[in-house]
C-alpha positions as semicolon CSV with decimal commas, in nm:
position;residue;x (nm);y (nm);z (nm)
1;M;-18,192;-21,387;-2,069
2;N;-18,491;-21,276;-2,244
3;A;-18,529;-20,941;-2,434
4;E;-18,747;-20,826;-2,170
5;S;-18,538;-20,916;-1,867
6;D;-18,250;-20,727;-2,103
7;R;-18,461;-20,427;-2,120
8;R;-18,568;-20,415;-1,719
9;Q;-18,162;-20,471;-1,650
10;D;-18,089;-20,179;-1,874
11;A;-18,377;-19,982;-1,715
12;A;-18,279;-20,047;-1,318
13;A;-17,907;-20,008;-1,456
14;A;-17,914;-19,692;-1,574
15;G;-17,916;-19,460;-1,282
16;D;-17,661;-19,729;-1,136
17;G;-17,346;-19,515;-1,143
18;A;-17,451;-19,299;-0,881
19;R;-17,556;-19,557;-0,666
20;D;-17,314;-19,795;-0,690
21;G;-17,115;-19,634;-0,374
22;D;-16,830;-19,536;-0,549
23;G;-16,940;-19,123;-0,441
24;E;-16,769;-18,989;-0,777
25;G;-17,057;-18,959;-0,932
26;A;-16,954;-19,018;-1,267
27;A;-17,179;-19,135;-1,503
28;Q;-17,087;-19,535;-1,551
29;P;-17,242;-19,719;-1,853
30;G;-17,516;-19,931;-1,738
31;L;-17,512;-20,279;-1,667
32;G;-17,633;-20,531;-1,893
33;S;-17,543;-20,686;-2,291
34;R;-17,356;-20,455;-2,514
35;A;-17,485;-20,682;-2,804
36;P;-17,609;-20,521;-3,108
37;H;-17,985;-20,453;-3,149
38;F;-18,019;-20,650;-3,419
39;I;-17,885;-20,957;-3,202
40;K;-18,069;-20,874;-2,889
41;R;-18,417;-20,881;-3,098
42;S;-18,390;-21,265;-3,135
43;R;-18,327;-21,501;-2,812
44;A;-18,205;-21,751;-3,035
45;L;-17,915;-21,544;-3,196
46;H;-17,891;-21,350;-2,816
47;V;-17,794;-21,677;-2,655
48;S;-17,570;-21,794;-2,933
49;W;-17,402;-21,441;-2,916
50;Q;-17,376;-21,496;-2,571
51;V;-17,226;-21,844;-2,583
52;G;-16,959;-21,696;-2,819
53;V;-16,853;-21,450;-2,597
54;F;-16,845;-21,642;-2,300
55;V;-16,610;-21,929;-2,527
56;V;-16,388;-21,628;-2,637
57;G;-16,350;-21,459;-2,286
58;L;-16,287;-21,773;-2,148
59;A;-16,042;-21,896;-2,372
60;V;-15,843;-21,577;-2,287
61;V;-15,849;-21,632;-1,916
62;V;-15,732;-21,982;-1,971
63;A;-15,465;-21,826;-2,136
64;G;-15,380;-21,555;-1,869
65;I;-15,397;-21,851;-1,602
66;I;-15,143;-22,054;-1,831
67;M;-14,931;-21,732;-1,837
68;L;-14,922;-21,679;-1,470
69;P;-14,603;-21,942;-1,415
70;L;-14,452;-21,928;-1,749
71;P;-14,351;-21,583;-1,881
72;G;-14,602;-21,358;-2,032
73;P;-14,827;-21,086;-1,912
74;G;-15,099;-21,292;-1,720
75;W;-15,297;-21,091;-1,523
76;L;-15,335;-20,879;-1,821
77;V;-15,448;-21,114;-2,015
78;I;-15,682;-21,257;-1,727
79;F;-15,822;-20,895;-1,707
80;A;-15,837;-20,859;-2,099
81;G;-16,077;-21,168;-2,073
82;M;-16,287;-21,054;-1,784
83;A;-16,338;-20,719;-2,048
84;I;-16,459;-20,956;-2,319
85;W;-16,702;-21,107;-2,063
86;A;-16,812;-20,760;-1,929
87;T;-16,898;-20,709;-2,285
88;E;-17,258;-20,934;-2,237
89;F;-17,231;-21,004;-1,856
90;V;-17,317;-20,818;-1,606
91;W;-17,137;-21,016;-1,359
92;A;-16,836;-20,950;-1,508
93;Q;-16,904;-20,575;-1,550
94;L;-16,946;-20,555;-1,132
95;V;-16,627;-20,750;-1,104
96;L;-16,440;-20,542;-1,332
97;R;-16,603;-20,222;-1,172
98;W;-16,486;-20,373;-0,797
99;T;-16,133;-20,422;-0,931
100;K;-16,115;-20,073;-1,093
101;R;-16,233;-19,907;-0,764
102;K;-15,945;-20,116;-0,570
103;V;-15,686;-20,026;-0,825
104;T;-15,759;-19,642;-0,811
105;E;-15,767;-19,688;-0,414
106;A;-15,413;-19,850;-0,419
107;A;-15,258;-19,604;-0,615
108;Q;-15,417;-19,326;-0,423
109;R;-15,262;-19,502;-0,115
110;A;-14,959;-19,508;-0,269
111;L;-14,911;-19,115;-0,376
112;D;-14,942;-19,067;-0,006
113;P;-14,634;-18,912;0,146
114;R;-14,626;-19,155;0,438
115;V;-14,655;-19,444;0,213
116;R;-14,406;-19,329;-0,040
117;R;-14,174;-19,270;0,274
118;R;-14,215;-19,617;0,436
119;N;-14,150;-19,751;0,071
120;I;-13,831;-19,569;0,038
121;I;-13,713;-19,681;0,431
122;I;-13,822;-20,035;0,297
123;T;-13,601;-20,059;-0,032
124;V;-13,325;-19,896;0,068
125;T;-13,313;-20,128;0,374
126;G;-13,336;-20,423;0,163
127;L;-13,103;-20,306;-0,069
128;V;-12,837;-20,215;0,222
129;I;-12,895;-20,601;0,343
130;A;-12,860;-20,709;-0,032
131;G;-12,552;-20,517;-0,026
132;A;-12,372;-20,652;0,318
133;L;-12,444;-21,042;0,226
134;A;-12,283;-20,955;-0,105
135;G;-11,986;-20,814;0,067
136;I;-11,957;-21,124;0,298
137;Y;-11,994;-21,364;0,038
138;L;-11,707;-21,199;-0,138
139;W;-11,504;-21,148;0,152
140;K;-11,554;-21,539;0,255
141;F;-11,500;-21,672;-0,104
142;G;-11,408;-21,407;-0,325
143;L;-11,533;-21,323;-0,682
144;V;-11,585;-21,680;-0,759
145;L;-11,937;-21,823;-0,856
146;P;-12,134;-22,035;-0,608
147;W;-12,088;-22,378;-0,815
148;K;-11,741;-22,366;-0,829
149;V;-11,684;-22,353;-0,466
150;H;-11,447;-22,597;-0,325
151;G;-11,522;-22,714;0,001
């Protein structure tokens, strides 16, 4: 957490973009704190900054977790909290890099013609089953809502 270890982390992470295994060769920002330089100079100020970033990120992540069963963009808010943490903590930066890589891989798989064809077949099959069930219901009960059906 001291300034010297931050400098070593930043120096070690400078070449990390080419070695992190994504094979893209794209230059990614180095790992470590993105606090302003005047904050990094003072250990007490930097620790206070980190505590503040952690508390704000935690509040956003908790709000996202609360939104998961309730109406609201829960996962989006959770990832926003992770992005707040990633401004200061290496572990959050690594989690966001991993998540970005997995989302990109899933998007590429979804664009594969075989996968698209399979998804279309599954969707059409589901719609046919739902239509058949709706037809059976209408045939058996007519156009009556379920809570008004009398034995």
